[in-house]
Coordinates of C-alpha atoms in Angstrom, one line a residue:
Chain F
X215 CA 44.2 -6.1 -13.6
X216 CA 46.3 -3.9 -11.2
X217 CA 46.0 -5.4 -7.8
X218 CA 45.6 -2.7 -5.2
X219 CA 46.1 -4.3 -1.8
X220 CA 43.3 -3.8 0.8
X221 CA 40.9 -1.9 -1.5
X222 CA 37.7 -1.0 0.4
X223 CA 34.2 -0.6 -1.1
X224 CA 31.3 1.6 0.2
X225 CA 27.7 2.3 -0.7
X226 CA 25.6 5.2 0.5
X227 CA 22.1 3.9 -0.4
X228 CA 19.7 6.8 -0.2
X229 CA 16.1 7.1 -1.2
X230 CA 16.9 9.3 -4.1
X231 CA 20.4 8.3 -5.1
X232 CA 23.0 5.6 -4.6
X233 CA 26.7 6.6 -4.2
X234 CA 29.2 3.7 -4.7
X235 CA 32.9 4.0 -4.2
X236 CA 36.1 2.1 -3.9
X237 CA 39.1 3.5 -2.0
X238 CA 42.5 2.4 -0.8
X239 CA 43.2 1.5 2.8
X240 CA 44.2 5.1 3.2
X241 CA 40.7 6.3 2.3
X242 CA 41.7 7.9 -1.0
X243 CA 38.8 7.3 -3.5
X244 CA 39.9 5.4 -6.6
X245 CA 36.6 5.3 -8.4
X246 CA 33.0 6.2 -7.7
X247 CA 29.5 6.1 -9.2
X248 CA 26.4 8.1 -8.6
X249 CA 23.1 6.7 -9.8
X250 CA 19.4 7.5 -9.1
X251 CA 17.4 5.2 -6.9
X252 CA 14.9 3.6 -9.2
X253 CA 13.7 -0.1 -8.9
X254 CA 15.9 -2.5 -6.9
X255 CA 16.6 -4.4 -10.1
X256 CA 17.9 -1.3 -11.9
X257 CA 19.8 0.3 -9.1
X258 CA 21.2 -2.7 -7.4
X259 CA 22.1 -4.1 -10.8
X260 CA 24.0 -0.9 -11.8
X261 CA 25.8 -0.8 -8.4
X262 CA 26.7 -4.5 -8.7
X263 CA 28.2 -3.9 -12.2
X264 CA 30.3 -1.1 -10.7
X265 CA 31.8 -3.3 -8.1
X266 CA 32.3 -6.2 -10.5
X267 CA 34.3 -3.9 -12.8
X268 CA 36.2 -2.4 -9.9
X269 CA 37.2 -5.9 -8.7
X270 CA 38.3 -6.8 -12.2
X271 CA 40.4 -3.7 -12.3
X272 CA 41.8 -3.5 -8.8
X273 CA 41.4 -6.9 -7.2
X274 CA 39.0 -8.2 -4.5
X275 CA 37.6 -5.9 -1.8
X276 CA 39.0 -6.3 1.7
X277 CA 35.5 -5.3 2.9
X278 CA 32.4 -3.5 1.7
X279 CA 30.5 -1.0 4.0
X280 CA 26.9 -0.2 3.2
X281 CA 24.9 2.7 4.8
X282 CA 21.3 2.4 3.7
X283 CA 17.9 4.1 4.1
X284 CA 15.7 1.9 6.2
X285 CA 14.2 0.5 8.3
X286 CA 16.8 -2.3 8.1
X287 CA 17.2 -5.6 9.7
X288 CA 20.6 -5.4 11.5
X289 CA 20.3 -8.5 13.7
X290 CA 22.6 -11.1 12.3
X291 CA 20.4 -13.8 13.9
X292 CA 17.3 -12.7 12.0
X293 CA 16.1 -14.4 8.8
X294 CA 15.9 -11.1 7.1
X295 CA 19.3 -9.9 8.2
X296 CA 20.7 -7.4 5.7
X297 CA 17.3 -6.5 4.2
X298 CA 15.5 -3.2 4.0
X299 CA 12.2 -4.1 5.7
X300 CA 9.0 -2.0 6.0
X301 CA 10.0 1.1 3.9
X302 CA 7.2 2.9 2.2
X303 CA 9.4 3.3 -0.9
X304 CA 7.7 1.3 -3.6
X305 CA 9.5 -1.9 -4.6
X306 CA 12.2 -1.7 -1.9
X307 CA 10.3 -3.7 0.8
X308 CA 12.4 -6.7 1.7
X309 CA 15.2 -5.7 -0.7
X310 CA 18.1 -8.0 0.3
X311 CA 21.1 -5.7 0.1
X312 CA 23.7 -7.9 1.9
X313 CA 22.6 -11.0 -0.2
X314 CA 23.0 -9.1 -3.4
X315 CA 26.3 -7.5 -2.7
X316 CA 27.8 -10.6 -1.1
X317 CA 27.1 -12.5 -4.3
X318 CA 28.7 -9.7 -6.4
X319 CA 31.8 -9.0 -4.3
X320 CA 32.3 -12.1 -2.2
X321 CA 33.6 -9.7 0.5
X322 CA 32.9 -9.3 4.2
X323 CA 30.0 -6.7 4.5
X324 CA 29.4 -4.2 7.2
X325 CA 25.8 -2.9 7.2
X326 CA 24.3 0.0 9.0
X327 CA 21.8 2.8 8.6
X328 CA 22.6 5.8 6.4
X329 CA 22.4 8.1 9.5
X330 CA 24.7 5.9 11.5
X331 CA 27.2 6.1 8.6
X332 CA 26.8 9.8 8.5
X333 CA 27.4 9.9 12.3
X334 CA 30.6 7.8 11.8
X335 CA 31.7 10.5 9.3
X336 CA 31.0 13.2 11.8
X337 CA 32.7 11.3 14.5
X338 CA 35.9 10.9 12.4
X339 CA 36.0 14.2 10.6
X340 CA 33.2 16.6 11.8
X341 CA 31.2 17.8 14.8
X342 CA 31.4 14.5 16.6
X343 CA 35.2 14.4 16.7
X344 CA 36.6 13.4 20.1
X345 CA 33.1 12.6 21.5
X346 CA 32.2 9.3 23.1
X347 CA 28.5 9.9 22.7
X348 CA 26.5 12.1 20.4
X349 CA 23.4 12.0 18.2
X350 CA 23.3 12.9 14.5
X351 CA 19.9 14.1 13.4
X352 CA 19.0 14.8 9.7
X353 CA 15.8 16.5 8.8
X354 CA 14.9 16.2 5.2
X355 CA 12.6 13.9 3.2
X356 CA 12.4 12.0 6.6
X357 CA 13.9 12.5 10.0
X358 CA 16.8 10.1 10.7
X359 CA 18.7 9.8 13.9
X360 CA 22.1 8.1 14.3
X361 CA 23.2 7.5 17.9
X362 CA 26.9 7.1 18.9
X363 CA 27.5 5.5 22.3
X364 CA 30.9 4.6 23.7
X365 CA 32.5 5.6 20.5
X366 CA 30.5 3.4 18.2
X367 CA 27.1 3.4 16.4
X368 CA 24.4 2.2 18.7
X369 CA 22.5 -0.9 17.6
X370 CA 20.6 -2.4 20.6
X371 CA 18.2 -5.1 19.3
X372 CA 18.2 -3.2 16.0
X373 CA 18.9 0.4 15.0
X374 CA 17.3 3.5 16.4
X375 CA 14.3 4.9 14.6
X376 CA 14.1 8.0 16.7
X377 CA 12.5 10.0 13.9
X378 CA 9.3 8.2 14.6
X379 CA 8.8 9.1 18.3
X380 CA 5.5 10.6 19.5
X381 CA 5.8 14.3 20.3
X382 CA 3.4 16.9 21.8
X383 CA 1.7 19.1 19.4
X384 CA 3.2 22.6 18.9
X385 CA 0.9 25.4 19.8
X386 CA -1.1 26.4 16.7
X387 CA -0.5 23.1 15.0
X388 CA -3.5 21.2 16.4
X389 CA -5.3 20.8 13.1
X390 CA -2.7 19.1 11.0
X391 CA -2.9 15.2 11.1
X392 CA 0.7 14.5 10.1
X393 CA 1.9 12.5 7.1
X394 CA 3.6 9.4 8.5
X395 CA 1.8 6.4 6.9
X396 CA 2.5 4.4 10.1
X397 CA 2.0 7.0 12.9
X398 CA 0.4 10.1 11.4
X399 CA 1.8 12.7 13.8
X400 CA 5.1 11.3 14.9
X401 CA 8.2 13.5 14.6
X402 CA 8.8 12.6 11.0
X403 CA 5.0 12.9 10.3
X404 CA 5.0 16.5 11.6
X405 CA 8.4 17.9 11.0
X406 CA 10.1 16.3 7.9
X407 CA 10.4 18.4 4.7
X408 CA 7.4 16.7 3.1
X409 CA 5.4 17.2 6.3
X410 CA 6.1 21.0 6.1
X411 CA 5.1 21.0 2.5
X412 CA 1.8 19.2 3.3
X413 CA 1.1 21.5 6.3
X414 CA 1.8 24.8 4.5
X415 CA 1.0 24.0 0.9
X416 CA 4.5 25.0 -0.4
X417 CA 8.0 23.6 0.0
X418 CA 9.9 24.6 3.2
X419 CA 12.6 26.4 1.2
X420 CA 10.0 28.8 -0.3
X421 CA 8.6 29.9 3.2
X422 CA 9.9 33.4 4.3
X423 CA 12.0 33.5 7.4
X424 CA 9.3 35.3 9.4
X425 CA 6.6 32.6 8.5
X426 CA 5.1 31.0 11.6
X427 CA 6.1 27.6 10.1
X428 CA 9.6 28.0 11.4
X429 CA 8.7 28.4 15.1
X430 CA 6.4 25.4 14.9
X431 CA 9.2 23.4 13.2
X432 CA 11.7 24.5 15.8
X433 CA 9.3 23.4 18.5
X434 CA 9.1 19.8 17.1
X435 CA 12.8 19.5 16.6
X436 CA 13.5 20.9 20.1
X437 CA 11.1 18.3 21.6
X438 CA 13.0 15.6 19.6
X439 CA 16.3 17.0 21.0
X440 CA 14.9 17.2 24.6
X441 CA 13.9 13.5 24.3
X442 CA 17.3 12.5 22.9
X443 CA 18.9 14.6 25.7
X444 CA 16.9 12.8 28.5
X445 CA 17.2 9.3 27.0
X446 CA 20.7 9.1 25.5
X447 CA 22.4 11.9 27.4
X448 CA 24.7 12.6 24.5
X449 CA 27.6 15.0 24.7
X450 CA 26.3 16.8 21.6
X451 CA 23.5 16.7 19.1
X452 CA 24.5 17.3 15.4
X453 CA 21.5 18.7 13.4
X454 CA 21.7 18.6 9.6
X455 CA 19.6 17.9 6.5
X456 CA 17.8 20.2 4.1
X457 CA 15.3 21.7 6.5
X458 CA 18.1 22.8 8.9
X459 CA 19.6 24.9 6.0
X460 CA 17.0 27.6 6.6
X461 CA 19.0 30.4 8.0
X462 CA 17.3 30.9 11.4
X463 CA 16.6 27.2 12.2
X464 CA 19.5 26.2 14.3
X465 CA 19.1 29.3 16.5
X466 CA 15.4 28.8 16.9
X467 CA 15.9 25.1 17.9
X468 CA 18.6 26.1 20.4
X469 CA 16.2 28.7 22.0
X470 CA 13.3 26.3 22.1
X471 CA 15.4 23.5 23.6
X472 CA 16.7 25.7 26.4
X473 CA 13.1 26.6 27.3
X474 CA 11.9 23.0 27.1
X475 CA 14.8 21.7 29.4
X476 CA 13.4 24.2 32.0
X477 CA 16.6 24.3 34.1
X478 CA 16.2 20.6 35.1
X479 CA 19.3 18.6 36.0
X480 CA 22.5 20.6 36.7
X481 CA 24.6 18.8 34.1
X482 CA 22.0 19.7 31.3
X483 CA 21.4 23.2 32.7
X484 CA 25.2 23.9 32.5
X485 CA 25.3 23.1 28.7
X486 CA 25.9 25.9 26.2
X487 CA 23.3 25.4 23.6
X488 CA 25.6 26.9 20.9
X489 CA 28.0 24.1 21.6
X490 CA 25.5 21.3 22.4
X491 CA 23.4 21.7 19.2
X492 CA 25.9 21.9 16.3
X493 CA 25.7 21.8 12.5
X494 CA 27.4 18.9 10.7
X495 CA 30.9 19.8 9.5
X496 CA 32.2 16.6 7.8
X497 CA 31.0 17.6 4.3
X498 CA 28.3 16.4 2.0
X499 CA 29.8 12.9 1.5
X500 CA 29.9 12.1 5.3
X501 CA 27.6 9.1 4.7
X502 CA 29.9 7.6 2.1
X503 CA 33.0 8.4 4.2
X504 CA 31.3 6.7 7.1
X505 CA 30.5 3.6 5.0
X506 CA 34.1 3.4 3.9
X507 CA 35.2 3.7 7.6
X508 CA 32.9 0.9 8.5
X509 CA 34.5 -1.2 5.7
X510 CA 37.9 -0.3 7.2
X511 CA 36.8 -1.4 10.7
X512 CA 35.5 -4.7 9.2
X513 CA 38.7 -5.4 7.3
X514 CA 41.2 -4.2 9.9
X515 CA 39.4 -4.2 13.2
X516 CA 39.6 -0.5 13.9
X517 CA 38.4 2.9 12.7
X518 CA 40.7 4.4 10.2
X519 CA 43.3 6.9 11.6
X520 CA 44.9 9.6 9.5
X521 CA 42.3 9.7 6.7
X522 CA 41.4 13.1 5.3
X523 CA 37.8 13.6 4.6
X524 CA 37.0 13.8 0.9
X525 CA 36.0 17.3 -0.3
Chain R
X73 CA 36.8 -7.1 65.3
X74 CA 36.1 -10.2 63.2
X75 CA 37.8 -9.4 59.8
X76 CA 35.5 -10.7 57.0
X77 CA 37.6 -10.6 53.8
X78 CA 36.2 -8.6 50.9
X79 CA 33.1 -7.3 52.6
X80 CA 31.0 -5.1 50.3
X81 CA 28.8 -2.2 51.3
X82 CA 25.6 -0.9 49.5
X83 CA 23.1 1.9 49.9
X84 CA 19.8 2.2 48.2
X85 CA 19.1 5.9 48.7
X86 CA 15.4 6.6 48.1
X87 CA 13.3 9.6 48.5
X88 CA 11.3 8.0 51.4
X89 CA 13.8 5.5 52.8
X90 CA 17.5 4.6 52.9
X91 CA 18.5 0.9 52.9
X92 CA 22.1 0.3 53.9
X93 CA 23.7 -3.2 53.9
X94 CA 27.0 -5.0 54.1
X95 CA 27.5 -8.4 52.5
X96 CA 30.2 -10.9 51.9
X97 CA 31.9 -11.3 48.5
X98 CA 29.3 -14.0 47.9
X99 CA 26.5 -11.5 48.2
X100 CA 25.2 -12.9 51.5
X101 CA 23.9 -9.9 53.6
X102 CA 25.7 -9.7 57.0
X103 CA 23.9 -6.7 58.4
X104 CA 21.4 -4.1 57.2
X105 CA 19.7 -0.9 58.2
X106 CA 16.5 0.7 57.1
X107 CA 15.9 4.4 57.9
X108 CA 13.5 7.1 56.7
X109 CA 14.8 9.8 54.5
X110 CA 14.7 13.0 56.6
X111 CA 17.3 15.8 56.4
X112 CA 20.7 14.9 54.9
X113 CA 22.3 15.5 58.3
X114 CA 20.0 13.0 60.0
X115 CA 19.9 10.4 57.3
X116 CA 23.5 10.5 56.0
X117 CA 24.6 10.7 59.7
X118 CA 22.7 7.5 60.6
X119 CA 23.9 5.7 57.5
X120 CA 27.5 6.8 58.2
X121 CA 27.3 5.4 61.8
X122 CA 26.0 2.1 60.4
X123 CA 29.0 1.8 58.1
X124 CA 31.5 2.9 60.8
X125 CA 30.2 0.3 63.2
X126 CA 30.2 -2.3 60.4
X127 CA 33.8 -1.6 59.6
X128 CA 34.7 -1.8 63.3
X129 CA 33.0 -5.2 63.5
X130 CA 33.9 -6.8 60.1
X131 CA 36.9 -4.8 58.8
X132 CA 37.2 -2.3 55.9
X133 CA 34.9 -2.4 52.9
X134 CA 36.3 -3.7 49.6
X135 CA 34.0 -1.2 47.9
X136 CA 30.7 0.6 48.5
X137 CA 27.9 0.8 45.9
X138 CA 25.4 3.6 46.1
X139 CA 22.2 3.8 44.1
X140 CA 20.5 7.1 44.7
X141 CA 17.5 9.1 43.7
X142 CA 18.5 12.1 41.5
X143 CA 19.3 13.8 39.4
X144 CA 22.9 13.0 40.1
X145 CA 26.2 14.2 38.9
X146 CA 27.9 11.0 37.5
X147 CA 30.7 12.7 35.5
X148 CA 33.9 12.1 37.4
X149 CA 35.4 15.2 35.8
X150 CA 32.6 17.5 37.2
X151 CA 33.1 19.7 40.3
X152 CA 29.9 18.3 41.7
X153 CA 30.7 14.6 41.0
X154 CA 28.9 12.4 43.4
X155 CA 26.3 15.0 44.4
X156 CA 22.5 14.9 44.1
X157 CA 21.9 18.0 42.0
X158 CA 18.6 19.7 41.2
X159 CA 16.2 17.5 43.2
X160 CA 12.9 19.1 44.3
X161 CA 13.3 17.2 47.6
X162 CA 13.9 19.9 50.3
X163 CA 17.4 20.1 51.8
X164 CA 18.9 17.5 49.4
X165 CA 20.0 19.8 46.6
X166 CA 23.7 19.4 46.2
X167 CA 24.0 16.7 48.9
X168 CA 27.5 15.3 48.5
X169 CA 26.9 11.5 48.8
X170 CA 30.3 10.3 47.6
X171 CA 32.2 12.9 49.8
X172 CA 30.3 11.9 52.9
X173 CA 30.7 8.2 52.5
X174 CA 34.3 8.3 51.3
X175 CA 35.1 10.1 54.6
X176 CA 33.2 7.5 56.6
X177 CA 34.4 4.3 54.8
X178 CA 37.6 5.3 53.1
X179 CA 36.5 2.7 50.4
X180 CA 36.3 2.9 46.6
X181 CA 32.8 4.0 45.8
X182 CA 30.6 3.1 42.8
X183 CA 27.7 5.6 42.3
X184 CA 24.7 5.3 40.0
X185 CA 21.0 6.1 39.9
X186 CA 18.5 4.1 42.0
X187 CA 16.9 2.9 38.7
X188 CA 20.2 1.8 37.1
X189 CA 20.8 -0.2 40.3
X190 CA 17.4 -1.7 40.1
X191 CA 18.1 -2.5 36.4
X192 CA 21.4 -4.2 37.5
X193 CA 19.4 -6.4 39.9
X194 CA 16.9 -7.2 37.2
X195 CA 19.8 -8.0 34.8
X196 CA 21.4 -10.4 37.3
X197 CA 18.3 -12.0 38.9
X198 CA 15.1 -10.9 37.1
X199 CA 13.5 -10.0 33.9
X200 CA 16.7 -8.6 32.3
X201 CA 18.6 -11.9 32.7
X202 CA 20.6 -12.8 29.6
X203 CA 19.8 -9.5 27.8
X204 CA 22.4 -7.2 26.4
X205 CA 20.0 -4.2 26.3
X206 CA 16.8 -3.4 28.1
X207 CA 15.1 -0.6 29.9
X208 CA 13.8 -0.6 33.5
X209 CA 10.9 1.8 34.1
X210 CA 9.5 2.5 37.5
X211 CA 6.3 4.4 37.9
X212 CA 5.7 5.6 41.4
X213 CA 6.3 8.9 43.2
X214 CA 8.3 9.8 40.1
X215 CA 9.0 8.0 36.8
X216 CA 12.5 6.6 36.7
X217 CA 14.2 4.9 33.7
X218 CA 17.3 2.8 33.9
X219 CA 18.9 1.8 30.6
X220 CA 21.1 -1.2 30.0
X221 CA 23.2 -1.2 26.8
X222 CA 25.8 -3.7 25.9
X223 CA 25.3 -5.5 29.3
X224 CA 26.0 -2.4 31.5
X225 CA 24.1 0.6 32.8
X226 CA 24.1 3.4 30.3
X227 CA 25.7 6.7 31.3
X228 CA 26.5 8.8 28.3
X229 CA 27.5 12.3 29.4
X230 CA 25.4 11.7 32.5
X231 CA 22.5 9.3 33.4
X232 CA 19.2 9.1 31.5
X233 CA 16.3 11.1 32.9
X234 CA 13.8 9.6 30.5
X235 CA 11.0 10.1 33.0
X236 CA 11.1 13.8 31.9
X237 CA 10.6 13.5 28.2
X238 CA 7.8 15.5 26.5
X239 CA 4.8 13.3 25.5
X240 CA 1.6 14.0 23.4
X241 CA -1.5 14.6 25.5
X242 CA -3.8 11.6 25.9
X243 CA -7.3 12.1 24.5
X244 CA -9.5 13.5 27.2
X245 CA -6.6 14.8 29.3
X246 CA -6.2 18.2 27.6
X247 CA -7.2 20.2 30.7
X248 CA -4.6 19.0 33.2
X249 CA -1.5 21.1 33.4
X250 CA 0.8 18.4 34.9
X251 CA 2.8 18.6 38.1
X252 CA 6.5 18.5 37.2
X253 CA 8.0 21.7 38.8
X254 CA 10.4 21.9 35.8
X255 CA 8.3 20.8 32.8
X256 CA 4.7 20.7 33.9
X257 CA 3.4 18.1 31.5
X258 CA 6.4 15.8 30.9
X259 CA 5.9 12.0 31.4
X260 CA 6.5 12.3 35.2
X261 CA 4.3 15.4 35.4
X262 CA 1.4 13.6 33.8
X263 CA 1.7 10.0 34.8
X264 CA 3.5 9.5 38.1
X265 CA 1.5 8.4 41.1
X266 CA 1.3 12.0 42.5
X267 CA 0.2 13.3 39.0
X268 CA -2.6 10.7 39.0
X269 CA -3.6 11.9 42.5
X270 CA -3.6 15.6 41.4
X271 CA -5.5 14.8 38.2
X272 CA -8.3 12.7 39.8
X273 CA -8.4 14.0 43.4
X274 CA -7.7 10.7 44.9
X275 CA -4.8 8.3 45.2
X276 CA -4.3 5.9 42.2
X277 CA -4.8 2.8 44.3
X278 CA -8.3 4.0 45.2
X279 CA -9.5 4.3 41.6
X280 CA -11.7 1.5 40.4
X281 CA -10.4 -0.7 37.6
X282 CA -13.0 0.7 35.1
X283 CA -12.1 4.3 35.8
X284 CA -11.1 6.3 32.7
X285 CA -7.9 7.2 34.6
X286 CA -6.3 3.9 33.7
X287 CA -6.7 4.2 29.9
X288 CA -5.2 7.7 30.1
X289 CA -2.3 6.4 32.3
X290 CA -1.7 3.5 29.9
X291 CA -1.6 5.9 27.0
X292 CA 1.2 7.9 28.6
X293 CA 3.2 4.9 29.6
X294 CA 2.8 3.4 26.2
X295 CA 4.1 6.6 24.6
X296 CA 7.1 6.5 26.9
X297 CA 7.7 2.9 25.9
X298 CA 7.3 3.8 22.2
X299 CA 9.9 6.4 22.6
X300 CA 12.3 4.1 24.4
X301 CA 11.6 1.5 21.7
X302 CA 12.6 3.8 18.9
X303 CA 15.6 5.5 20.6
X304 CA 17.2 2.7 22.5
X305 CA 15.8 -0.4 20.7
X306 CA 16.0 -2.5 23.8
X307 CA 15.3 -6.2 23.8
X308 CA 12.8 -5.7 26.6
X309 CA 11.2 -3.0 28.7
X310 CA 10.7 -4.0 32.4
X311 CA 7.8 -2.0 33.9
X312 CA 7.5 -1.7 37.7
X313 CA 6.6 0.6 40.5
X314 CA 3.5 1.2 42.6
X315 CA 1.3 2.4 39.7
X316 CA 2.1 -0.7 37.7
X317 CA 0.6 -2.8 40.5
X318 CA -2.9 -2.0 39.4
X319 CA -4.3 -5.3 38.0
X320 CA -5.1 -4.2 34.5
X321 CA -2.2 -1.8 33.9
X322 CA 0.4 -4.0 32.2
X323 CA -2.2 -5.4 29.8
X324 CA -3.4 -1.9 29.0
X325 CA 0.1 -0.6 28.3
X326 CA 0.8 -3.6 26.0
X327 CA -2.4 -3.0 24.0
X328 CA -1.7 0.7 23.7
X329 CA 1.9 0.3 22.7
X330 CA 1.0 -2.2 20.0
X331 CA -1.4 0.4 18.6
X332 CA 1.2 3.2 18.8
X333 CA 3.9 1.2 17.0
X334 CA 1.5 0.9 14.1
X335 CA 3.2 -2.0 12.5
X336 CA 6.3 0.1 11.7
X337 CA 9.7 -1.7 11.3
X338 CA 9.5 -5.4 10.9
X339 CA 11.8 -6.2 13.9
X340 CA 9.4 -4.2 16.2
X341 CA 6.3 -5.5 14.5
X342 CA 7.5 -9.1 15.2
X343 CA 7.7 -8.6 18.9
X344 CA 5.3 -10.3 21.3
X345 CA 4.1 -7.6 23.6
X346 CA 3.7 -10.1 26.4
X347 CA 7.4 -10.9 26.3
X348 CA 8.6 -7.4 25.4
X349 CA 6.8 -5.5 28.2
X350 CA 7.5 -7.5 31.4
X351 CA 7.0 -7.0 35.1
X352 CA 10.1 -6.9 37.3
X353 CA 10.9 -10.3 38.9
X354 CA 14.0 -9.7 40.9
X355 CA 12.1 -8.9 44.1
X356 CA 11.6 -5.8 46.2
X357 CA 15.3 -5.3 47.1
X358 CA 16.5 -5.3 43.5
X359 CA 17.9 -1.8 44.0
X360 CA 20.0 -2.8 47.0
X361 CA 21.1 -6.0 45.2
X362 CA 22.1 -3.9 42.2
X363 CA 24.1 -1.5 44.5
X364 CA 25.9 -4.5 46.0
X365 CA 26.6 -5.9 42.6
X366 CA 28.0 -2.5 41.6
X367 CA 30.3 -2.6 44.6
X368 CA 31.4 -6.1 43.5
X369 CA 32.2 -4.9 40.1
X370 CA 34.2 -2.0 41.6
X371 CA 36.1 -4.3 43.9
X372 CA 36.7 -7.3 41.6
X373 CA 36.3 -5.9 38.1
X374 CA 33.3 -8.0 37.1
X375 CA 29.6 -8.5 37.9
X376 CA 29.1 -11.2 40.6
X377 CA 28.4 -14.7 39.4
X378 CA 26.6 -17.3 41.4
X379 CA 24.8 -14.9 43.8
X380 CA 21.3 -15.7 44.8
X381 CA 18.9 -12.8 45.1
X382 CA 17.9 -11.9 48.6
X383 CA 14.3 -12.7 49.3

C-alpha cells in the first residue's frame, strides 16, 4: 500500500451512470470508475468495491464528496439524512447513500445534489467564476437547479427542487398534460427532454430547428429563469443539459426572458441577456469536480485553490 | 439638547404612509411621526425635518435604518444605489432616499425593502423566531416577498421581487388579463388586492366568504408558496397583508398548497401545513421594528437582543 496523504474521494451519482474517483489534495485524479446505474445493490456494491480497493492501494480518504440525483434528505437532523427519498427511479427510493459509503470508507462525507455539485464546478472553473450568487440549470432527463448564494450551495431547510415549480402554459401548448408523476405540468413535466418527446412523439434532438417545439420550450425555460431572477436575484443563470445543446435554444431563451421581464426593475432591465444567461463552461465532468471540491472543503475547511479542471 | 447615547433612527417608507421613529439602543421608541405618502418633496421634506429636530433634541443618530417600497437599488456599487427605481407610483421614480437622509442625518444608513424589514421584525419577535430561513409574504396593494436565508435578509445581486413571478392561471380565471403594468398576469397582477377589485368589480373585503373569488385567490397564493418552497426551501412561509385577513384565506391556501406539492419530496411531504404556513405575529409595526433592528445591526454589528416588540 502506497500511502498518498490527503486523498479525496468523489461520486457523481446520476440516474444513468455513477462516476467514482479518487484524487490527491491537488485535485489530480488518481483513479476512476464509470458504471451504469442499475439496482442500488449492484451499483452501490460496485462503487463500494472501487473505494475499498482505492483505500487498500492509497490509504484512507481525507473525505468523500457525493453529488447525487434526488430528491435527497440533506438535513443532518432528519432520520433519513443522506438518503435518496421520493425518486421515481425504481428501487432507489430511500437508498441510504451516506450509510453505505460511511461503512465502506469510514471517512467524513459531504453530500449534496448533483446540480449543486455541478454548480460548484462552474463556480470554481466555469461560468460561475467570481460570482457570489448564480443559478445552474440543467435541462435533460429532468430539470435540475443548483443555487449558489453567498459563495456556497444553497440548502435552506433542504435543497432546492426548482425544476418542479408551477409555470404558465405556453401559447399553443394547452392540450398537453405534462409528464411529472407528482405535478403533471410543472416545469420538468412540460419542458424536460422526456416531456418534449412525449409532447411531440419524437426525441428533442430529432426536431428540426424551425419546429414550433423550440419556441414553446424556450417559453417554459424563460419562465423558469424569470422566476429564479425574481426570487433569487442571481448574478447569472448558467443553462446546460442535453436540451440546451439545440443550436438556437440559448438565443431563444434569452429573447423570451427579455420579453417576460418586461422592463421591470432597473437592475434587471440593465442586464445584458448575453452575459446573464450563459452556457456551462467547466466541462462535462463538472459534477465530479464539484463533488471532489466538496470533499476538499470537508477535509480542509475551504474550497480548493489552484486546481485545474479535469479535461 | 439632551444627548441620548446611541440613538437609532428608522423609517418605514410605504406607498400610502411613512412612519419615522427614533429609539434608544434598547429599542424603546423616543419619538415618532406618521405622514401620508404624497410627493417626494413633501414627504421626504417632512421626514427630514422630523430627524433634524430629533437630532437637535437627542443628539446625532448612531445609524438610520430605512425599509422602503420598491423596487430599490440595493447594490452599493450601482450609480443609483439607495434610490427607488421603476415604481409605478407617480413622482417616486428614481427618488434618492439614501442621498436625502444622509444629507439630513449625516448617519450611517442601512437600506432594505419594506418586506425584508417586516421579515426582520418577524424574525426577532414573531413567526420567524428561531428560524434560519423563512419567507415573509404580504398580499395587499401589491404582493411583496421578503426572504430570510442563513439568519439574514437575502439580497443576491439585488432584492427579491418574487411578487412578480409568472404563475399558471387558476381554473375559471382565464378571461382576466391581470393588472401589473409590467407583466399583466404575474402573481401581483392577478392576486393583489387591486387585482381582486379589478377582477370582481368590488373590493376584496366586500366579497362574501363563499364567493368563488377566494378559491381562485388561494390558488394563486398557493402557487406562489409552492414556488418559494421549491426554490428557497424555507423552514416556514409567513403570510400577511390585508387580503390574508379574510377569515378563510389561510386555511384555503394551506389546502391548496398541500394539493399542489402533490406528495413530492419527503421533507416537504412531512411538513404540517398548519405550522409551515403561518400568520405574522410581530404586530402591525413589524416593518418599523425591523428598520430599527437594521439600524442597530449597522451601528453595533449585530441584531438587537432583549428588545421587546412595540405594541
